[in-house]
Amino acid sequence: MWAFVFKRTLIALSVALTISVLCFSLLQLSGDLALSIGGPEATAEQVEQIRVDYGLDRPVIQQFTTWLWGAVQLDFGRSYYYQSEVMDLVVERLPVTMTLGILALAIALGVSIPLGVVAALKRGSWIDRMAMAIAVTGQAMPNFWFGLTLIIVFAVKLQWFPAAGSDSWQGFVLPAVALGYYATPAMMRLTRSGMLEVLEADYIRTARAKGLRTGTVIFKHALRNAVIPVVALAAVELGFMLGGSVVIETVFSLRGLGQLAWNAISRNDYPVVQAIVLIIALFYIVLTLLADILNAALDPRLRAR
Amino acid sequence: MSNLSTAEHSAATSSPLLTVKQLRVDLPVAKGTLHAVRGIDFHVERGEMLCLVGESGCGKSMTSLALMGLLPRKAQVNADCLNFDGVDLLTVPERERSNLRGARMAMIFQEPMTALNPAYTLGNQLSEALRRHQRVSRQAAHDRALYLLKRVGISAAEERMRQYPHQLSGGLRQRVMIAMALMCEPDLIIADEPTTALDVTIQAQILHLLRDLQQEFGTAIIFITHDLGVVARIADRVAVMYAGEVIETASAQALFKAPSHPYTQGLLRCIPTPGKTLPGSRLQAIPGVVPSLVGKIEGCAFCNRCDQADERCRTTPPLQAVAGEHFSRCHFAHQLASPAPLNDQEVTS
Ligand SMILES: Nc1ncnc2c1ncn2[C@@H]1O[C@H](COP(=O)(O)OP(=O)(O)OP(=O)(O)O)[C@@H](O)[C@H]1O
Ligand code: SF4
Ligand SMILES: [Mg+2]
């Protein structure tokens, strides 16, 4: 098991390094940074001054290593726009996005796994068809639209929850539902198909031949094997949610990482954009690593690899 | 060896452990109804080894799943009598049925590679079989599992208890399945082709083990196989199945000495020399194909492959007594049972 964890961690680290290179070079490829920072009215001298001020006149490799060395120490430089440390901005916004993402994942898991199990057990019943309907609409509906619908119904009409803001926990409910709903269909379908497949397995017949109770057969013997792929998917979905919270945070005016990213992009605030892209990517890597480890814990056959 | 006499004793004094009369299993299929088991009769005495033989698709697995109550949900079961030690399996509520499963009747399956749950240790899966049916401590269940693992010939049993199924070979897994079936000391074990998936030497070891355990624990076993060579080595009694029916049943001795059904005779003629014939190839030596089980079969089911068939065979033959406990479902059973049973020229021409 530990050898497995170690190997996976090494792979994750090398992926992280690759991503940091990509992340840095993407911005280099996006054009002359000094020109876009200076704006359309800047004179040639001003642009040259910016180039020197921001260190853009140095060789690319040197710029990269300086940036990477900073990034390793969690120092992403200063924001062009806010005139404060990028890291301070991120640290201030991160809890909001994390809360939103984890809440959304919890909602998605809490809905999709029970629904997927019931849909598989009562295949073809009204519950199964309802679950399918939810899955189809969930996949077809853009999440900003769903978010706005939630605001209209639950914030404006019923006034159960605030429409915007992250000051109280109530403010997180609607955005978490909107974000979580987006991940539900895929996880539900995977649970359902996993259960259908596992229920046909020989070892389920063995479990029943031992006289085990239906609950034990379903939850201990079937679900345990059926959720293995769902765990991997959940990690990926959480990554998506952290990234996808850009839209939801904007719709619900949450001061999270997504909103910061949006503002930074529209203001050419490159250090902030770079930092956020890298951080989200790192989250993604860590989540995938955790999913691998969790998978191995659930499925002993994976540990040998 | 004292167990043998116990088995004989109870067989003589009480009713059979299992009585099956006119068992039918129907499965709805696209083209109509598939009659997988078409009214079979047999019984199992306490502590005996009954072999159910027949080629692939003749309904052996369906019969055993019907006994266990593990048929697919769409299957329909009917019988005049399905009695397990005084319990009517046809009417018993599912709850009580599941109390019997694993406790008093256990099953070993054909595919040891997939029959164990990959996510749990062997110790876990063995123990739960006992703890479901008896109020025993974790430790007691563990000890029982360990004892049985050793008993079925698994070395380093303590270590194996902590291992997962994928860490074991097929032969070892089948031994684990046997240990699992024995956890509650059942009265009846149904072993559905437990050696078919294993290679020849392992196969012999497992047969030997089952025979030993049956005598040590006094457990009755329904041993399902398509291999008469296996039957010859282990059976007390035999029921030969063909196209969803039992076509001949007798003590192993009587069956091999005086087979009284053309199908059984055909099977015996192509018994292979051990180790030389590939498993599965042996039964194909009888020319022709099994009739479709969808819909009714008119007359004798073996008619189209039988070298003895004549006009009478258009009507369905009854299962008739050839000698004491020897029955055959053939119009000519008595002639066939006579001294030169394999000399078929006389009868046909
Ligand atoms: N789930 C099912 N649905 C429909 N028909 C089935 C199903 N399972 C088995 N059958 C059919 O029922 C008949 C009896 O099958 P069964 O599995 O009992 O045969 P068997 O004697 O055990 O054969 P084998 O030696 O191959 O295991 C076969 O004709 C088979 O095609
Ligand atoms: S009844 Fe006729 S067809 Fe059937 S086995 Fe006997 S001889 Fe053959
Ligand atoms: Mg079978």
XYZ file of C-alpha atoms and ligand atoms in Angstrom:
694
model
C 0.000 0.000 0.000
C 2.727 2.497 0.938
C 4.728 1.695 -2.161
C 1.584 2.416 -4.124
C 1.060 5.761 -2.413
C 4.682 6.720 -2.953
C 4.568 5.847 -6.641
C 1.358 7.764 -7.177
C 2.773 10.779 -5.339
C 5.848 10.838 -7.583
C 3.637 10.727 -10.659
C 1.489 13.522 -9.244
C 4.568 15.692 -8.609
C 5.814 15.306 -12.158
C 2.366 16.147 -13.498
C 2.369 19.259 -11.298
C 5.707 20.385 -12.737
C 4.482 19.878 -16.285
C 1.391 21.887 -15.536
C 3.361 24.752 -14.085
C 5.392 24.921 -17.323
C 2.202 24.877 -19.395
C 0.589 27.429 -17.160
C 3.517 29.789 -17.511
C 3.988 29.374 -21.227
C 0.296 29.821 -22.009
C 0.541 33.372 -20.763
C 3.745 33.938 -22.724
C 1.927 32.767 -25.826
C -0.989 35.106 -25.242
C 0.969 38.013 -26.750
C 3.207 40.808 -25.580
C 2.368 41.217 -21.911
C 3.888 44.677 -21.620
C 1.681 45.934 -24.458
C -1.501 44.639 -22.928
C -0.588 45.874 -19.455
C 0.136 49.328 -20.801
C -3.132 49.463 -22.676
C -3.835 50.954 -26.127
C -2.786 54.507 -25.163
C 0.670 53.692 -23.827
C 3.640 55.162 -25.660
C 6.610 53.095 -26.766
C 8.690 54.380 -23.822
C 5.998 53.560 -21.320
C 5.741 50.029 -22.703
C 9.520 49.693 -22.464
C 9.384 50.953 -18.876
C 6.712 48.367 -18.016
C 8.853 45.677 -19.603
C 11.731 46.576 -17.289
C 9.545 47.101 -14.203
C 7.850 43.730 -14.490
C 11.027 41.928 -15.482
C 9.622 41.027 -18.881
C 12.874 41.932 -20.628
C 14.697 39.006 -19.066
C 15.096 35.670 -20.883
C 11.972 33.484 -20.678
C 13.770 30.699 -18.803
C 14.881 33.122 -16.160
C 11.386 34.557 -15.844
C 10.008 31.035 -15.455
C 12.473 29.893 -12.814
C 11.962 33.101 -10.843
C 8.214 32.609 -11.005
C 8.380 28.910 -10.180
C 10.755 29.485 -7.279
C 8.327 32.056 -5.946
C 5.364 29.751 -6.533
C 7.012 26.927 -4.591
C 7.279 29.345 -1.659
C 3.659 30.363 -2.247
C 4.792 33.760 -3.486
C 3.076 34.639 -6.745
C 4.184 38.253 -6.818
C 1.951 41.303 -6.672
C -1.323 41.774 -8.448
C -1.154 44.379 -11.236
C -4.600 45.637 -10.393
C -5.148 45.315 -6.648
C -1.619 46.323 -5.750
C -1.451 43.666 -3.048
C 0.204 40.261 -2.766
C -1.467 37.673 -5.017
C -1.262 35.114 -2.224
C -3.171 37.382 0.149
C -5.952 37.707 -2.417
C -6.066 33.950 -2.913
C -6.014 33.120 0.794
C -8.860 35.527 1.347
C -11.010 33.956 -1.386
C -10.105 30.303 -1.105
C -12.323 29.354 1.886
C -15.429 30.515 0.037
C -14.658 28.411 -3.021
C -13.667 25.388 -0.947
C -16.825 25.567 1.136
C -18.883 25.868 -2.008
C -17.115 22.971 -3.733
C -17.265 20.581 -0.799
C -20.873 21.418 -0.064
C -21.752 20.912 -3.721
C -19.942 17.573 -3.780
C -21.704 16.471 -0.612
C -25.060 17.346 -2.162
C -24.168 15.598 -5.412
C -23.036 12.423 -3.607
C -25.951 12.525 -1.206
C -28.413 12.627 -4.080
C -26.721 10.554 -6.754
C -25.663 7.462 -4.786
C -28.991 6.682 -3.077
C -30.867 7.531 -6.274
C -28.526 5.403 -8.377
C -28.874 2.451 -5.995
C -32.665 2.653 -5.905
C -32.851 3.113 -9.675
C -30.770 -0.036 -10.146
C -32.742 -2.083 -7.619
C -36.100 -0.946 -8.993
C -35.076 -0.985 -12.589
C -37.803 0.294 -14.909
C -39.937 1.586 -12.015
C -41.149 5.191 -11.720
C -38.191 5.993 -9.442
C -35.800 4.745 -12.095
C -37.512 6.844 -14.741
C -37.563 9.900 -12.495
C -33.866 9.496 -11.804
C -33.235 9.260 -15.533
C -35.290 12.403 -16.122
C -33.235 14.242 -13.512
C -30.066 13.030 -15.177
C -31.124 14.156 -18.629
C -32.321 17.602 -17.583
C -29.284 18.030 -15.355
C -26.986 17.366 -18.252
C -28.923 19.546 -20.658
C -29.409 22.595 -18.436
C -26.673 25.260 -18.328
C -25.783 25.814 -14.687
C -25.990 29.606 -14.752
C -29.568 29.228 -15.917
C -30.355 26.740 -13.183
C -28.694 29.090 -10.690
C -30.859 31.981 -11.825
C -33.977 29.793 -11.614
C -33.059 28.887 -8.037
C -32.627 32.570 -7.208
C -36.014 33.458 -8.679
C -37.850 30.650 -6.889
C -36.120 30.355 -3.518
C -34.661 33.801 -2.992
C -37.074 36.178 -4.715
C -40.432 34.361 -4.514
C -40.146 32.209 -1.384
C -37.383 34.256 0.263
C -35.970 31.175 2.007
C -32.392 31.963 1.181
C -30.483 35.107 0.311
C -29.884 35.684 -3.409
C -26.283 36.737 -2.988
C -23.375 37.003 -0.594
C -21.232 34.661 1.429
C -21.633 36.154 4.875
C -23.819 33.386 6.318
C -24.185 29.680 5.611
C -27.590 30.316 4.049
C -25.827 32.133 1.266
C -24.071 28.917 0.262
C -27.141 26.747 -0.050
C -28.437 27.833 -3.444
C -25.049 28.060 -5.183
C -24.035 24.669 -3.763
C -27.261 23.118 -5.053
C -26.723 24.722 -8.451
C -23.128 23.531 -8.635
C -23.848 20.096 -7.164
C -26.769 19.423 -9.457
C -24.409 19.756 -12.352
C -22.301 16.818 -11.105
C -25.220 14.632 -10.033
C -26.284 13.050 -13.358
C -22.923 11.519 -14.203
C -22.405 10.129 -10.708
C -25.953 8.807 -10.547
C -25.683 7.030 -13.869
C -22.356 5.546 -12.867
C -23.795 4.313 -9.560
C -26.807 2.849 -11.335
C -24.867 1.066 -14.049
C -22.264 -0.073 -11.509
C -24.966 -1.537 -9.284
C -26.697 -3.251 -12.201
C -23.428 -4.846 -13.225
C -22.354 -5.839 -9.733
C -25.755 -7.304 -8.832
C -25.276 -9.811 -11.654
C -21.876 -10.852 -10.319
C -21.224 -14.364 -9.085
C -20.133 -13.163 -5.669
C -23.556 -11.631 -5.110
C -25.050 -15.058 -5.738
C -22.528 -16.471 -3.261
C -23.552 -13.876 -0.695
C -27.196 -14.821 -1.162
C -26.320 -18.521 -0.986
C -24.900 -17.824 2.474
C -28.346 -16.627 3.475
C -27.153 -13.058 4.068
C -29.878 -10.488 4.517
C -30.840 -8.348 1.550
C -29.402 -5.246 3.205
C -26.039 -6.921 3.720
C -26.008 -8.205 0.158
C -26.806 -4.783 -1.290
C -24.724 -2.519 0.894
C -21.808 -4.664 1.972
C -21.325 -6.795 -1.111
C -22.771 -4.838 -4.025
C -22.483 -1.123 -3.251
C -18.913 -1.397 -2.012
C -17.841 -2.630 -5.433
C -20.195 -0.409 -7.389
C -18.970 2.865 -5.858
C -15.318 2.340 -6.717
C -15.553 4.154 -10.066
C -17.841 6.762 -8.496
C -15.065 7.742 -6.078
C -12.723 8.480 -8.951
C -15.414 10.463 -10.708
C -16.242 12.412 -7.540
C -12.657 13.626 -7.280
C -12.679 14.771 -10.881
C -16.049 16.441 -10.372
C -14.777 18.321 -7.321
C -11.942 19.597 -9.487
C -14.470 20.708 -12.076
C -16.520 22.379 -9.389
C -13.574 24.404 -8.121
C -12.910 25.512 -11.661
C -16.578 25.720 -12.649
C -17.401 27.887 -9.681
C -16.371 30.881 -11.831
C -19.876 31.011 -13.309
C -21.767 30.175 -10.131
C -19.779 32.606 -7.985
C -20.527 35.340 -10.489
C -24.243 34.517 -10.584
C -24.503 34.467 -6.787
C -21.953 37.249 -6.170
C -19.806 35.070 -3.930
C -16.358 36.496 -3.253
C -14.542 33.314 -4.109
C -11.622 32.245 -6.244
C -13.822 31.981 -9.325
C -14.916 35.562 -9.083
C -11.327 36.666 -8.501
C -10.273 34.732 -11.588
C -12.986 36.341 -13.645
C -12.010 39.841 -12.515
C -8.325 39.142 -13.058
C -8.889 37.889 -16.584
C -10.952 40.898 -17.574
C -8.258 43.230 -16.160
C -5.209 41.475 -17.611
C -4.031 40.812 -14.069
C -1.620 38.068 -15.157
C 0.032 37.134 -11.868
C -3.390 36.488 -10.362
C -4.572 34.457 -13.376
C -1.386 32.379 -13.329
C -1.663 31.744 -9.610
C -5.298 30.682 -9.770
C -4.812 28.398 -12.776
C -1.872 26.747 -11.050
C -3.656 26.394 -7.731
C -6.781 24.894 -9.294
C -4.608 22.518 -11.290
C -2.775 21.494 -8.123
C -6.070 20.852 -6.385
C -7.023 18.700 -9.301
C -3.819 16.701 -9.006
C -4.170 16.282 -5.262
C -7.778 15.182 -5.663
C -6.878 12.657 -8.319
C -4.129 11.350 -6.067
C -6.568 11.050 -3.176
C -9.038 9.285 -5.439
C -6.375 6.796 -6.488
C -5.470 6.092 -2.891
C -9.103 5.796 -1.858
C -9.741 3.503 -4.803
C -6.892 1.288 -3.726
C -8.253 1.218 -0.219
C -11.627 0.132 -1.600
C -10.350 -2.294 -4.199
C -7.540 -4.507 -2.967
C -6.728 -5.642 -6.508
C -5.445 -2.154 -7.376
C -2.848 -2.090 -4.627
C -0.570 -4.535 -6.353
C -0.055 -2.260 -9.344
C -15.445 -43.860 9.317
C -17.979 -44.020 12.125
C -19.883 -41.319 10.292
C -20.647 -43.665 7.480
C -22.598 -45.906 9.748
C -24.455 -42.917 11.213
C -25.487 -41.938 7.734
C -26.655 -45.429 6.972
C -28.483 -45.593 10.235
C -30.528 -42.437 9.768
C -31.226 -43.274 6.138
C -32.773 -46.499 7.259
C -34.882 -45.028 10.012
C -36.155 -41.673 8.723
C -37.510 -40.017 5.619
C -35.100 -38.647 3.006
C -33.381 -35.328 3.687
C -34.677 -33.905 0.431
C -37.607 -35.050 -1.650
C -38.231 -33.589 -5.088
C -41.353 -34.550 -7.054
C -42.290 -33.169 -10.446
C -40.067 -30.103 -10.146
C -40.534 -27.713 -13.057
C -38.648 -24.507 -13.796
C -39.957 -22.234 -16.563
C -38.195 -19.200 -17.945
C -39.900 -16.646 -20.168
C -37.807 -16.059 -23.290
C -38.363 -14.101 -26.482
C -39.830 -17.066 -28.365
C -42.128 -18.285 -25.599
C -41.479 -20.275 -22.453
C -38.281 -22.209 -21.930
C -38.931 -25.288 -19.830
C -35.490 -25.632 -18.289
C -36.565 -28.332 -15.848
C -39.495 -30.427 -16.993
C -40.852 -32.376 -14.061
C -38.027 -34.179 -12.343
C -38.140 -36.556 -9.384
C -35.334 -37.492 -7.056
C -34.495 -37.660 -3.407
C -31.376 -37.283 -1.304
C -30.735 -39.412 1.756
C -28.917 -38.034 4.756
C -25.169 -38.145 4.342
C -25.142 -39.526 0.818
C -23.470 -38.315 -2.327
C -25.968 -37.981 -5.151
C -24.536 -37.142 -8.540
C -26.621 -35.217 -11.012
C -25.146 -35.869 -14.474
C -26.017 -34.538 -17.868
C -24.656 -32.518 -20.706
C -24.541 -28.749 -20.850
C -27.945 -27.055 -20.817
C -29.941 -30.008 -19.483
C -31.073 -28.010 -16.455
C -28.644 -29.060 -13.730
C -27.917 -25.530 -12.534
C -31.564 -24.517 -12.742
C -32.448 -27.498 -10.556
C -29.880 -26.595 -7.932
C -30.793 -22.904 -7.937
C -34.442 -23.889 -7.533
C -33.520 -25.935 -4.465
C -31.554 -23.030 -3.003
C -34.212 -20.488 -3.885
C -31.711 -18.506 -5.929
C -33.323 -18.648 -9.368
C -33.487 -15.476 -11.434
C -36.553 -13.489 -10.504
C -38.292 -14.108 -13.820
C -38.098 -17.896 -13.384
C -41.203 -19.803 -12.299
C -40.935 -22.853 -10.045
C -43.582 -25.556 -9.684
C -43.500 -28.923 -8.002
C -45.750 -31.514 -6.477
C -43.328 -31.780 -3.607
C -40.179 -29.927 -2.628
C -39.481 -31.026 0.889
C -36.271 -30.369 2.796
C -36.226 -32.217 6.099
C -39.878 -31.494 6.802
C -39.823 -27.949 5.422
C -41.942 -27.315 2.344
C -39.630 -25.178 0.235
C -42.492 -24.142 -2.061
C -44.480 -22.348 0.603
C -41.886 -21.351 3.187
C -41.630 -17.547 3.500
C -38.467 -15.992 2.035
C -37.292 -14.989 5.498
C -37.215 -18.560 6.766
C -35.793 -19.729 3.471
C -32.833 -17.409 3.929
C -32.386 -18.841 7.417
C -31.903 -22.250 5.795
C -29.499 -21.006 3.128
C -25.937 -21.216 4.284
C -27.032 -22.793 7.562
C -28.643 -26.076 6.554
C -28.142 -26.071 2.794
C -25.061 -24.558 1.231
C -23.826 -24.243 -2.311
C -20.485 -24.366 -4.105
C -20.355 -22.843 -7.561
C -18.603 -23.718 -10.780
C -16.484 -20.574 -11.136
C -14.170 -20.139 -8.144
C -12.472 -17.163 -9.795
C -15.555 -14.946 -9.548
C -17.503 -16.500 -6.690
C -15.707 -14.551 -3.964
C -16.119 -10.835 -3.357
C -12.880 -9.104 -4.446
C -13.276 -6.341 -1.869
C -13.167 -8.383 1.333
C -10.641 -10.655 2.971
C -11.235 -14.386 3.027
C -11.519 -14.250 6.804
C -14.266 -11.680 6.564
C -16.236 -13.637 3.977
C -15.871 -16.919 5.827
C -16.822 -15.487 9.193
C -19.910 -13.704 7.990
C -21.372 -17.016 6.800
C -21.346 -18.249 10.394
C -22.226 -14.991 12.105
C -25.315 -14.568 9.955
C -26.808 -17.756 11.363
C -25.348 -18.216 14.819
C -24.773 -15.860 17.706
C -21.061 -16.329 18.020
C -18.266 -13.911 18.760
C -15.984 -12.556 16.076
C -13.217 -14.625 17.585
C -15.233 -17.841 17.524
C -16.159 -17.274 13.874
C -12.535 -16.529 13.092
C -11.401 -19.716 14.823
C -13.965 -21.805 12.980
C -12.902 -20.291 9.636
C -9.274 -20.940 10.448
C -9.984 -24.533 11.435
C -11.875 -25.176 8.210
C -9.245 -23.528 6.033
C -6.725 -25.907 7.519
C -9.149 -28.792 7.138
C -9.634 -28.149 3.406
C -5.879 -28.276 3.001
C -4.856 -24.626 2.884
C -1.413 -24.011 4.305
C -0.467 -20.811 6.135
C -4.171 -20.476 6.900
C -3.698 -17.669 9.416
C -2.076 -15.562 6.730
C -4.650 -16.535 4.094
C -7.409 -15.268 6.366
C -6.079 -11.760 5.823
C -5.669 -12.144 2.079
C -8.012 -11.144 -0.709
C -9.436 -13.530 -3.312
C -7.204 -12.212 -6.106
C -4.161 -13.420 -4.197
C -5.251 -17.073 -4.526
C -5.236 -19.559 -7.380
C -8.464 -21.113 -8.662
C -7.910 -24.370 -6.816
C -7.300 -22.567 -3.526
C -10.357 -20.398 -4.035
C -12.481 -23.472 -4.581
C -11.124 -24.866 -1.322
C -12.130 -21.620 0.356
C -15.616 -21.983 -1.140
C -15.815 -25.484 0.284
C -14.723 -24.225 3.695
C -17.333 -21.492 3.430
C -20.053 -24.026 2.655
C -19.032 -25.983 5.759
C -19.024 -22.995 8.144
C -22.446 -23.823 9.630
C -22.159 -27.598 9.174
C -25.066 -27.835 6.727
C -27.035 -31.042 6.164
C -26.858 -30.595 2.418
C -24.240 -29.125 0.108
C -25.034 -28.563 -3.529
C -21.832 -28.521 -5.547
C -22.534 -27.276 -9.076
C -19.656 -28.505 -11.245
C -17.117 -27.492 -8.592
C -14.172 -28.923 -10.492
C -14.999 -28.080 -14.106
C -13.002 -24.855 -14.112
C -9.925 -26.452 -12.568
C -7.109 -28.377 -14.159
C -6.980 -32.142 -13.919
C -4.684 -32.658 -10.929
C -6.415 -29.997 -8.845
C -9.721 -31.515 -9.910
C -8.719 -34.875 -8.457
C -7.619 -33.276 -5.177
C -10.885 -31.396 -4.783
C -12.941 -34.528 -5.483
C -10.980 -36.413 -2.906
C -11.441 -33.609 -0.400
C -15.198 -33.422 -0.920
C -15.522 -37.174 -0.516
C -13.501 -37.050 2.725
C -15.447 -34.146 4.156
C -18.757 -35.732 3.274
C -17.791 -38.780 5.296
C -16.246 -36.823 8.155
C -19.132 -34.399 8.618
C -21.936 -36.704 7.444
C -23.103 -34.031 5.018
C -25.278 -35.019 2.094
C -23.934 -33.695 -1.196
C -25.632 -33.178 -4.511
C -22.685 -33.242 -6.839
C -23.417 -31.831 -10.271
C -21.189 -32.758 -13.173
C -21.242 -33.586 -16.848
C -18.438 -36.071 -16.383
C -19.327 -39.740 -15.777
C -15.689 -40.410 -14.948
C -16.107 -38.168 -11.908
C -19.371 -39.878 -11.024
C -17.706 -43.279 -11.010
C -15.205 -42.043 -8.433
C -17.470 -40.432 -5.891
C -21.190 -41.176 -6.257
C -23.375 -43.226 -3.959
C -26.333 -42.728 -6.243
C -26.746 -41.143 -9.653
C -29.514 -39.263 -11.450
C -28.912 -38.798 -15.159
C -30.582 -35.751 -16.679
C -31.464 -35.098 -20.274
C -33.295 -32.050 -21.669
C -34.738 -31.039 -18.322
C -35.776 -34.530 -17.199
C -34.256 -37.241 -15.054
C -34.034 -40.142 -17.494
C -32.340 -42.674 -15.272
C -31.634 -42.980 -11.596
C -29.958 -45.765 -9.666
C -27.195 -46.532 -7.226
C -23.828 -45.823 -8.781
C -23.052 -49.514 -8.781
C -26.253 -50.500 -10.584
C -25.983 -47.683 -13.076
C -22.496 -48.574 -14.189
C -23.230 -52.291 -14.191
C -26.558 -52.245 -15.987
C -27.382 -48.883 -17.567
C -31.000 -49.081 -18.720
C -31.456 -46.006 -20.867
C -29.926 -45.551 -24.317
C -28.638 -42.119 -23.335
C -26.807 -43.441 -20.266
C -25.433 -46.273 -22.351
C -24.213 -43.785 -24.909
C -22.519 -41.731 -22.219
C -20.824 -44.801 -20.772
C -19.567 -45.880 -24.154
C -17.675 -42.635 -24.488
C -16.148 -42.536 -21.026
C -12.603 -41.425 -21.630
C -9.419 -42.832 -20.308
C -8.578 -40.493 -17.454
C -6.279 -37.649 -18.455
C -6.427 -38.352 -22.171
C -9.707 -36.784 -23.142
C -10.299 -33.077 -22.793
C -13.081 -32.045 -20.416
C -16.280 -31.239 -22.299
C -15.425 -33.265 -25.354
C -16.714 -36.553 -24.023
C -20.473 -36.115 -24.282
C -20.387 -34.966 -27.864
C -19.665 -38.502 -28.937
C -23.414 -39.163 -29.115
C -24.465 -37.833 -32.522
C -27.288 -35.330 -32.889
C -28.410 -32.296 -30.912
C -30.512 -31.738 -27.807
C -34.099 -30.704 -28.611
C -35.111 -27.101 -27.988
C -36.476 -26.598 -24.492
C -38.808 -23.852 -25.672
C -42.349 -25.219 -25.811
C -43.545 -28.784 -25.325
C -41.511 -31.816 -26.337
C -43.671 -34.539 -27.941
C -42.789 -38.150 -27.197
C -39.396 -39.218 -25.852
C -37.021 -36.254 -25.605
C -34.081 -38.430 -26.662
C -35.921 -39.754 -29.730
C -33.956 -37.842 -32.387
C -30.608 -39.156 -31.145
C -31.604 -42.615 -30.021
C -30.381 -45.618 -31.976
C -33.112 -47.774 -30.422
C -36.072 -45.564 -31.267
C -39.202 -46.964 -32.909
C -42.905 -46.123 -33.257
C -43.640 -46.332 -29.539
C -41.170 -43.565 -28.828
C -43.598 -40.984 -30.219
C -45.390 -41.274 -26.899
C -43.729 -40.007 -23.751
C -42.155 -42.890 -21.797
C -42.845 -43.019 -18.045
C -40.096 -43.316 -15.443
C -40.353 -47.030 -14.706
C -38.650 -49.311 -12.230
C -36.080 -51.619 -13.745
C -35.077 -53.128 -10.448
C -35.616 -52.036 -6.823
C -34.303 -48.489 -6.731
C -33.322 -48.352 -10.381
C -35.573 -46.280 -12.659
C -35.372 -45.509 -16.356
C -37.467 -43.288 -18.606
C -37.473 -45.516 -21.703
C -40.086 -47.781 -23.247
C -37.503 -50.490 -23.579
C -35.949 -50.096 -20.145
C -36.507 -53.734 -19.182
C -34.981 -55.178 -22.344
C -32.037 -52.779 -22.063
C -31.421 -53.727 -18.464
C -31.049 -57.395 -19.381
C -27.613 -59.087 -19.301
C -26.141 -57.785 -22.554
C -27.223 -54.172 -22.449
C -24.646 -52.811 -24.847
C -25.425 -55.251 -27.618
C -27.836 -52.926 -29.352
C -28.026 -54.707 -32.739
C -30.600 -57.159 -31.407
C -33.025 -54.487 -30.420
C -32.824 -52.177 -33.397
C -32.957 -54.465 -36.385
N -31.205 -16.698 -17.318
C -31.697 -17.555 -18.239
N -32.666 -17.159 -19.091
C -33.151 -18.003 -20.018
N -32.728 -19.250 -20.177
C -31.768 -19.709 -19.381
C -31.184 -18.885 -18.373
N -30.241 -19.590 -17.744
C -30.224 -20.807 -18.321
N -31.147 -20.882 -19.308
C -31.456 -22.063 -20.117
O -31.975 -23.053 -19.263
C -31.504 -24.312 -19.650
C -30.905 -25.045 -18.479
O -29.753 -24.344 -18.068
P -28.805 -24.819 -16.895
O -27.919 -23.678 -16.593
O -29.602 -25.363 -15.794
O -27.981 -25.980 -17.588
P -26.813 -26.851 -16.971
O -27.262 -28.237 -17.039
O -26.407 -26.312 -15.661
O -25.673 -26.636 -18.033
P -24.102 -26.406 -17.820
O -23.498 -27.774 -17.743
O -23.709 -25.699 -19.057
O -23.932 -25.608 -16.587
C -30.525 -24.109 -20.785
O -31.149 -24.460 -21.974
C -30.234 -22.630 -20.757
O -30.068 -22.161 -22.064
S -38.102 -44.283 -25.340
Fe -37.434 -44.785 -27.361
S -36.340 -42.942 -28.062
Fe -36.598 -42.778 -25.877
S -34.750 -43.602 -25.109
Fe -36.153 -45.296 -25.117
S -35.816 -46.242 -27.071
Fe -34.840 -44.270 -27.186
Mg -24.671 -25.297 -14.916
